[in-house]
Amino acid sequence: MTCYDRRDLGLLLLRLGTGGVLAAHGAQKLFGWFGGHGLEGTGQFMESVGYSPGKASATAAGLAEAGGGALLALGLGTPGAGAAAAGAMAGAAAVHAPNGFFAQEGGYEHAATLGLAAAGLAVTGPGRLSLDHALGHVLDRGWMVPAALAVAAAGTALVVGARTRRVRAKAAGEQEALFEEESVKED
């Protein structure tokens, strides 16, 4: 029987906790489970906060969270799973950032914590109590870590950047005029 060390047990607990929470959040978006709003409701919300098209954005976020979370919990494809989940959480953090850091004020604390944990697992690896280890790390090669994180960072930057432009444009359109125009009558 193989003896597992504290590191492997710690990584298992971190994977199960982080992955489980992410998978549950994704299931809320995709299926409406656990009090979620499903793709329709989440899509409407995503549209309202600048992620357009809303339903496609909800699907992408839900898949990254549910899929990335489930794979992290299993310790399978850890670099890609962690990177996908971290990217989704960066997108969520962008929505909550105007509210500050702490979650009780609607801030990005929760999204940042999940994203950093997912990215940390992508970098560290799943440990020996994982499917990646059982399968000989065929989906967990060293080169996959920077590749997965780079792809996720680039995709996230594009999506969040586009959202930021939409939010700014909408805010500029809703801004009140500084001066009211008076109609000029010609006599």
CSV table of N, CA, C and O in Angstrom, one decimal, residues 96-176:
chain,number,residue,atom,x,y,z
A,96,HIS,N,-17.7,42.4,-9.8
A,96,HIS,CA,-17.8,42.7,-8.4
A,96,HIS,C,-16.8,43.8,-8.0
A,96,HIS,O,-17.0,44.4,-6.9
A,97,ALA,N,-15.8,44.1,-8.8
A,97,ALA,CA,-14.7,45.0,-8.4
A,97,ALA,C,-15.2,46.4,-8.0
A,97,ALA,O,-14.7,47.0,-7.0
A,98,PRO,N,-16.2,47.0,-8.7
A,98,PRO,CA,-16.7,48.3,-8.3
A,98,PRO,C,-17.2,48.3,-6.8
A,98,PRO,O,-17.3,49.4,-6.2
A,99,ASN,N,-17.6,47.2,-6.3
A,99,ASN,CA,-18.1,47.1,-4.9
A,99,ASN,C,-17.0,47.0,-3.9
A,99,ASN,O,-17.3,46.8,-2.7
A,100,GLY,N,-15.8,47.0,-4.2
A,100,GLY,CA,-14.7,46.8,-3.3
A,100,GLY,C,-14.3,45.3,-3.1
A,100,GLY,O,-14.7,44.5,-3.9
A,101,PHE,N,-13.5,45.0,-2.1
A,101,PHE,CA,-13.0,43.7,-1.9
A,101,PHE,C,-14.0,42.7,-1.2
A,101,PHE,O,-14.2,41.6,-1.7
A,102,PHE,N,-14.6,43.2,-0.1
A,102,PHE,CA,-15.3,42.2,0.8
A,102,PHE,C,-16.6,41.8,0.2
A,102,PHE,O,-17.4,42.6,-0.3
A,103,ALA,N,-16.9,40.5,0.4
A,103,ALA,CA,-18.1,39.9,-0.2
A,103,ALA,C,-19.4,40.5,0.5
A,103,ALA,O,-20.4,40.7,-0.2
A,104,GLN,N,-19.4,40.9,1.7
A,104,GLN,CA,-20.6,41.4,2.4
A,104,GLN,C,-21.0,42.7,1.7
A,104,GLN,O,-22.2,43.1,1.9
A,105,GLU,N,-20.1,43.4,1.0
A,105,GLU,CA,-20.5,44.6,0.3
A,105,GLU,C,-20.7,44.4,-1.2
A,105,GLU,O,-20.7,45.3,-2.0
A,106,GLY,N,-20.7,43.1,-1.6
A,106,GLY,CA,-20.9,42.7,-3.0
A,106,GLY,C,-19.6,42.7,-3.7
A,106,GLY,O,-19.5,42.7,-5.0
A,107,GLY,N,-18.4,42.7,-3.0
A,107,GLY,CA,-17.1,42.8,-3.6
A,107,GLY,C,-16.6,41.5,-4.2
A,107,GLY,O,-17.3,40.5,-4.2
A,108,TYR,N,-15.4,41.5,-4.7
A,108,TYR,CA,-14.8,40.4,-5.4
A,108,TYR,C,-14.1,39.4,-4.6
A,108,TYR,O,-13.4,38.5,-5.2
A,109,GLU,N,-14.1,39.4,-3.3
A,109,GLU,CA,-13.4,38.5,-2.4
A,109,GLU,C,-13.6,37.1,-2.7
A,109,GLU,O,-12.7,36.3,-2.9
A,110,HIS,N,-14.9,36.6,-2.9
A,110,HIS,CA,-15.2,35.2,-3.1
A,110,HIS,C,-14.6,34.8,-4.5
A,110,HIS,O,-14.0,33.7,-4.6
A,111,ALA,N,-14.9,35.5,-5.5
A,111,ALA,CA,-14.4,35.2,-6.9
A,111,ALA,C,-12.9,35.1,-6.9
A,111,ALA,O,-12.3,34.2,-7.5
A,112,ALA,N,-12.2,36.1,-6.2
A,112,ALA,CA,-10.7,36.1,-6.2
A,112,ALA,C,-10.2,34.9,-5.5
A,112,ALA,O,-9.2,34.3,-5.9
A,113,THR,N,-10.8,34.6,-4.4
A,113,THR,CA,-10.3,33.4,-3.6
A,113,THR,C,-10.4,32.1,-4.4
A,113,THR,O,-9.5,31.3,-4.5
A,114,LEU,N,-11.6,31.9,-5.0
A,114,LEU,CA,-11.7,30.7,-5.8
A,114,LEU,C,-10.8,30.7,-7.0
A,114,LEU,O,-10.2,29.7,-7.4
A,115,GLY,N,-10.6,31.8,-7.7
A,115,GLY,CA,-9.8,31.9,-8.8
A,115,GLY,C,-8.3,31.7,-8.5
A,115,GLY,O,-7.6,31.0,-9.2
A,116,LEU,N,-7.9,32.2,-7.4
A,116,LEU,CA,-6.5,32.0,-6.9
A,116,LEU,C,-6.2,30.6,-6.5
A,116,LEU,O,-5.2,30.0,-6.8
A,117,ALA,N,-7.2,30.0,-5.9
A,117,ALA,CA,-7.1,28.6,-5.5
A,117,ALA,C,-7.0,27.7,-6.7
A,117,ALA,O,-6.2,26.8,-6.8
A,118,ALA,N,-7.8,28.0,-7.7
A,118,ALA,CA,-7.8,27.2,-8.9
A,118,ALA,C,-6.5,27.3,-9.7
A,118,ALA,O,-5.9,26.4,-10.2
A,119,ALA,N,-6.0,28.6,-9.8
A,119,ALA,CA,-4.8,28.8,-10.4
A,119,ALA,C,-3.6,28.2,-9.7
A,119,ALA,O,-2.7,27.6,-10.3
A,120,GLY,N,-3.7,28.2,-8.4
A,120,GLY,CA,-2.6,27.6,-7.5
A,120,GLY,C,-2.6,26.1,-7.8
A,120,GLY,O,-1.5,25.5,-7.8
A,121,LEU,N,-3.8,25.5,-7.9
A,121,LEU,CA,-3.8,24.0,-8.2
A,121,LEU,C,-3.3,23.7,-9.6
A,121,LEU,O,-2.7,22.7,-9.8
A,122,ALA,N,-3.6,24.6,-10.5
A,122,ALA,CA,-3.1,24.4,-11.9
A,122,ALA,C,-1.6,24.4,-11.9
A,122,ALA,O,-0.9,23.5,-12.5
A,123,VAL,N,-1.0,25.2,-11.1
A,123,VAL,CA,0.5,25.4,-11.0
A,123,VAL,C,1.1,24.2,-10.2
A,123,VAL,O,2.1,23.6,-10.6
A,124,THR,N,0.5,24.0,-9.0
A,124,THR,CA,1.1,23.0,-8.1
A,124,THR,C,0.9,21.5,-8.6
A,124,THR,O,1.7,20.7,-8.4
A,125,GLY,N,-0.3,21.3,-9.2
A,125,GLY,CA,-0.6,19.9,-9.6
A,125,GLY,C,-1.5,19.3,-8.6
A,125,GLY,O,-1.7,19.9,-7.5
A,126,PRO,N,-2.1,18.2,-8.9
A,126,PRO,CA,-3.2,17.6,-8.1
A,126,PRO,C,-2.7,16.7,-6.9
A,126,PRO,O,-3.5,16.4,-6.1
A,127,GLY,N,-1.5,16.3,-6.9
A,127,GLY,CA,-1.0,15.4,-5.9
A,127,GLY,C,-1.3,14.0,-6.3
A,127,GLY,O,-1.8,13.7,-7.4
A,128,ARG,N,-0.8,13.0,-5.5
A,128,ARG,CA,-0.9,11.6,-5.8
A,128,ARG,C,-2.3,11.0,-5.7
A,128,ARG,O,-2.6,10.0,-6.2
A,129,LEU,N,-3.2,11.7,-4.9
A,129,LEU,CA,-4.5,11.2,-4.8
A,129,LEU,C,-5.4,11.8,-5.8
A,129,LEU,O,-6.4,12.6,-5.5
A,130,SER,N,-5.1,11.5,-7.1
A,130,SER,CA,-5.8,12.1,-8.2
A,130,SER,C,-5.9,11.2,-9.4
A,130,SER,O,-5.1,10.3,-9.5
A,131,LEU,N,-6.8,11.5,-10.3
A,131,LEU,CA,-6.9,10.8,-11.5
A,131,LEU,C,-5.7,11.1,-12.4
A,131,LEU,O,-5.2,10.2,-13.2
A,132,ASP,N,-5.2,12.3,-12.4
A,132,ASP,CA,-4.0,12.6,-13.2
A,132,ASP,C,-2.8,11.7,-12.8
A,132,ASP,O,-2.1,11.1,-13.7
A,133,HIS,N,-2.6,11.5,-11.5
A,133,HIS,CA,-1.6,10.6,-11.0
A,133,HIS,C,-1.8,9.2,-11.5
A,133,HIS,O,-0.9,8.5,-12.0
A,134,ALA,N,-3.1,8.7,-11.3
A,134,ALA,CA,-3.4,7.3,-11.6
A,134,ALA,C,-3.2,7.1,-13.1
A,134,ALA,O,-2.9,5.9,-13.5
A,135,LEU,N,-3.4,8.1,-14.0
A,135,LEU,CA,-3.3,7.9,-15.4
A,135,LEU,C,-1.9,8.3,-15.9
A,135,LEU,O,-1.7,8.5,-17.1
A,136,GLY,N,-0.9,8.5,-15.0
A,136,GLY,CA,0.4,8.8,-15.5
A,136,GLY,C,0.6,10.2,-15.9
A,136,GLY,O,1.6,10.5,-16.7
A,137,HIS,N,-0.2,11.1,-15.5
A,137,HIS,CA,-0.1,12.5,-15.8
A,137,HIS,C,-0.1,12.8,-17.3
A,137,HIS,O,0.5,13.8,-17.7
A,138,VAL,N,-0.9,12.1,-18.0
A,138,VAL,CA,-1.0,12.3,-19.5
A,138,VAL,C,-1.7,13.7,-19.8
A,138,VAL,O,-1.4,14.3,-20.8
A,139,LEU,N,-2.5,14.1,-18.8
A,139,LEU,CA,-3.2,15.4,-19.0
A,139,LEU,C,-2.7,16.5,-18.0
A,139,LEU,O,-3.3,17.5,-17.8
A,140,ASP,N,-1.5,16.2,-17.5
A,140,ASP,CA,-0.9,17.1,-16.5
A,140,ASP,C,0.6,17.1,-16.7
A,140,ASP,O,1.4,16.8,-15.8
A,141,ARG,N,1.0,17.6,-17.9
A,141,ARG,CA,2.4,17.7,-18.2
A,141,ARG,C,2.9,19.1,-17.8
A,141,ARG,O,2.1,20.1,-17.8
A,142,GLY,N,4.2,19.2,-17.5
A,142,GLY,CA,4.7,20.5,-17.1
A,142,GLY,C,4.5,21.6,-18.1
A,142,GLY,O,4.2,22.8,-17.7
A,143,TRP,N,4.6,21.4,-19.4
A,143,TRP,CA,4.4,22.4,-20.4
A,143,TRP,C,2.9,22.9,-20.5
A,143,TRP,O,2.7,23.9,-21.0
A,144,MET,N,2.0,22.0,-20.0
A,144,MET,CA,0.6,22.4,-20.1
A,144,MET,C,0.2,23.5,-19.1
A,144,MET,O,-0.7,24.3,-19.4
A,145,VAL,N,1.0,23.7,-18.1
A,145,VAL,CA,0.7,24.7,-17.1
A,145,VAL,C,0.8,26.1,-17.7
A,145,VAL,O,-0.2,26.8,-17.7
A,146,PRO,N,1.9,26.5,-18.2
A,146,PRO,CA,2.0,27.9,-18.8
A,146,PRO,C,1.1,28.0,-20.0
A,146,PRO,O,0.5,29.1,-20.2
A,147,ALA,N,1.0,26.9,-20.8
A,147,ALA,CA,0.1,27.0,-22.0
A,147,ALA,C,-1.3,27.3,-21.6
A,147,ALA,O,-2.0,28.2,-22.1
A,148,ALA,N,-1.9,26.5,-20.6
A,148,ALA,CA,-3.2,26.6,-20.2
A,148,ALA,C,-3.5,28.0,-19.5
A,148,ALA,O,-4.5,28.7,-19.8
A,149,LEU,N,-2.6,28.4,-18.7
A,149,LEU,CA,-2.7,29.7,-18.0
A,149,LEU,C,-2.7,30.9,-19.0
A,149,LEU,O,-3.4,31.8,-18.9
A,150,ALA,N,-1.8,30.8,-20.0
A,150,ALA,CA,-1.6,31.8,-21.0
A,150,ALA,C,-2.9,31.9,-21.9
A,150,ALA,O,-3.4,33.0,-22.2
A,151,VAL,N,-3.4,30.8,-22.3
A,151,VAL,CA,-4.7,30.7,-23.1
A,151,VAL,C,-5.8,31.3,-22.3
A,151,VAL,O,-6.6,32.1,-22.8
A,152,ALA,N,-5.9,30.9,-21.1
A,152,ALA,CA,-7.0,31.4,-20.2
A,152,ALA,C,-6.9,32.9,-20.0
A,152,ALA,O,-7.9,33.6,-20.0
A,153,ALA,N,-5.7,33.4,-19.7
A,153,ALA,CA,-5.4,34.8,-19.5
A,153,ALA,C,-5.8,35.6,-20.7
A,153,ALA,O,-6.4,36.7,-20.6
A,154,ALA,N,-5.4,35.1,-21.9
A,154,ALA,CA,-5.6,35.9,-23.1
A,154,ALA,C,-7.1,35.9,-23.4
A,154,ALA,O,-7.7,37.0,-23.7
A,155,GLY,N,-7.8,34.8,-23.3
A,155,GLY,CA,-9.3,34.8,-23.5
A,155,GLY,C,-10.0,35.6,-22.5
A,155,GLY,O,-10.9,36.4,-22.9
A,156,THR,N,-9.6,35.6,-21.2
A,156,THR,CA,-10.2,36.4,-20.2
A,156,THR,C,-10.0,37.8,-20.5
A,156,THR,O,-10.9,38.7,-20.3
A,157,ALA,N,-8.8,38.2,-20.8
A,157,ALA,CA,-8.5,39.6,-21.1
A,157,ALA,C,-9.4,40.1,-22.3
A,157,ALA,O,-9.9,41.3,-22.2
A,158,LEU,N,-9.6,39.3,-23.3
A,158,LEU,CA,-10.4,39.8,-24.4
A,158,LEU,C,-11.9,39.9,-24.0
A,158,LEU,O,-12.5,40.9,-24.3
A,159,VAL,N,-12.4,39.0,-23.2
A,159,VAL,CA,-13.8,39.0,-22.8
A,159,VAL,C,-14.1,40.1,-21.8
A,159,VAL,O,-15.0,40.9,-22.0
A,160,VAL,N,-13.2,40.2,-20.8
A,160,VAL,CA,-13.4,41.3,-19.8
A,160,VAL,C,-13.1,42.6,-20.4
A,160,VAL,O,-13.9,43.6,-20.1
A,161,GLY,N,-12.2,42.7,-21.3
A,161,GLY,CA,-12.0,44.0,-22.0
A,161,GLY,C,-13.2,44.5,-22.8
A,161,GLY,O,-13.6,45.6,-22.8
A,162,ALA,N,-13.8,43.5,-23.6
A,162,ALA,CA,-15.0,43.8,-24.3
A,162,ALA,C,-16.1,44.3,-23.4
A,162,ALA,O,-16.9,45.2,-23.7
A,163,ARG,N,-16.3,43.6,-22.3
A,163,ARG,CA,-17.3,43.9,-21.3
A,163,ARG,C,-17.1,45.3,-20.8
A,163,ARG,O,-18.0,46.1,-20.7
A,164,THR,N,-15.8,45.6,-20.4
A,164,THR,CA,-15.5,46.9,-19.9
A,164,THR,C,-15.8,48.0,-20.9
A,164,THR,O,-16.4,49.1,-20.5
A,165,ARG,N,-15.5,47.8,-22.2
A,165,ARG,CA,-15.9,48.8,-23.2
A,165,ARG,C,-17.4,49.0,-23.3
A,165,ARG,O,-17.9,50.1,-23.4
A,166,ARG,N,-18.2,47.9,-23.2
A,166,ARG,CA,-19.6,48.0,-23.3
A,166,ARG,C,-20.2,48.7,-22.0
A,166,ARG,O,-21.1,49.6,-22.2
A,167,VAL,N,-19.6,48.4,-20.9
A,167,VAL,CA,-20.1,49.1,-19.6
A,167,VAL,C,-19.8,50.6,-19.7
A,167,VAL,O,-20.6,51.4,-19.3
A,168,ARG,N,-18.6,50.9,-20.1
A,168,ARG,CA,-18.2,52.4,-20.2
A,168,ARG,C,-19.1,53.1,-21.2
A,168,ARG,O,-19.5,54.2,-21.0
A,169,ALA,N,-19.3,52.4,-22.4
A,169,ALA,CA,-20.2,53.1,-23.4
A,169,ALA,C,-21.6,53.3,-22.9
A,169,ALA,O,-22.2,54.3,-23.2
A,170,LYS,N,-22.1,52.3,-22.2
A,170,LYS,CA,-23.5,52.4,-21.7
A,170,LYS,C,-23.5,53.5,-20.6
A,170,LYS,O,-24.5,54.3,-20.6
A,171,ALA,N,-22.5,53.6,-19.8
A,171,ALA,CA,-22.5,54.6,-18.7
A,171,ALA,C,-22.4,56.0,-19.4
A,171,ALA,O,-23.0,57.0,-18.9
A,172,ALA,N,-21.6,56.1,-20.4
A,172,ALA,CA,-21.4,57.4,-21.1
A,172,ALA,C,-22.8,57.8,-21.8
A,172,ALA,O,-23.1,59.0,-21.8
A,173,GLY,N,-23.5,56.9,-22.3
A,173,GLY,CA,-24.8,57.2,-22.9
A,173,GLY,C,-25.9,57.6,-21.9
A,173,GLY,O,-26.8,58.3,-22.2
A,174,GLU,N,-25.7,57.1,-20.7
A,174,GLU,CA,-26.7,57.4,-19.6
A,174,GLU,C,-26.4,58.6,-18.8
A,174,GLU,O,-27.2,59.1,-18.0
A,175,GLN,N,-25.2,59.1,-19.0
A,175,GLN,CA,-24.8,60.3,-18.3
A,175,GLN,C,-25.6,61.5,-18.6
A,175,GLN,O,-25.9,61.8,-19.8
A,176,GLU,N,-26.0,62.3,-17.6
A,176,GLU,CA,-26.8,63.4,-17.8
A,176,GLU,C,-25.9,64.5,-18.5
A,176,GLU,O,-24.7,64.6,-18.2
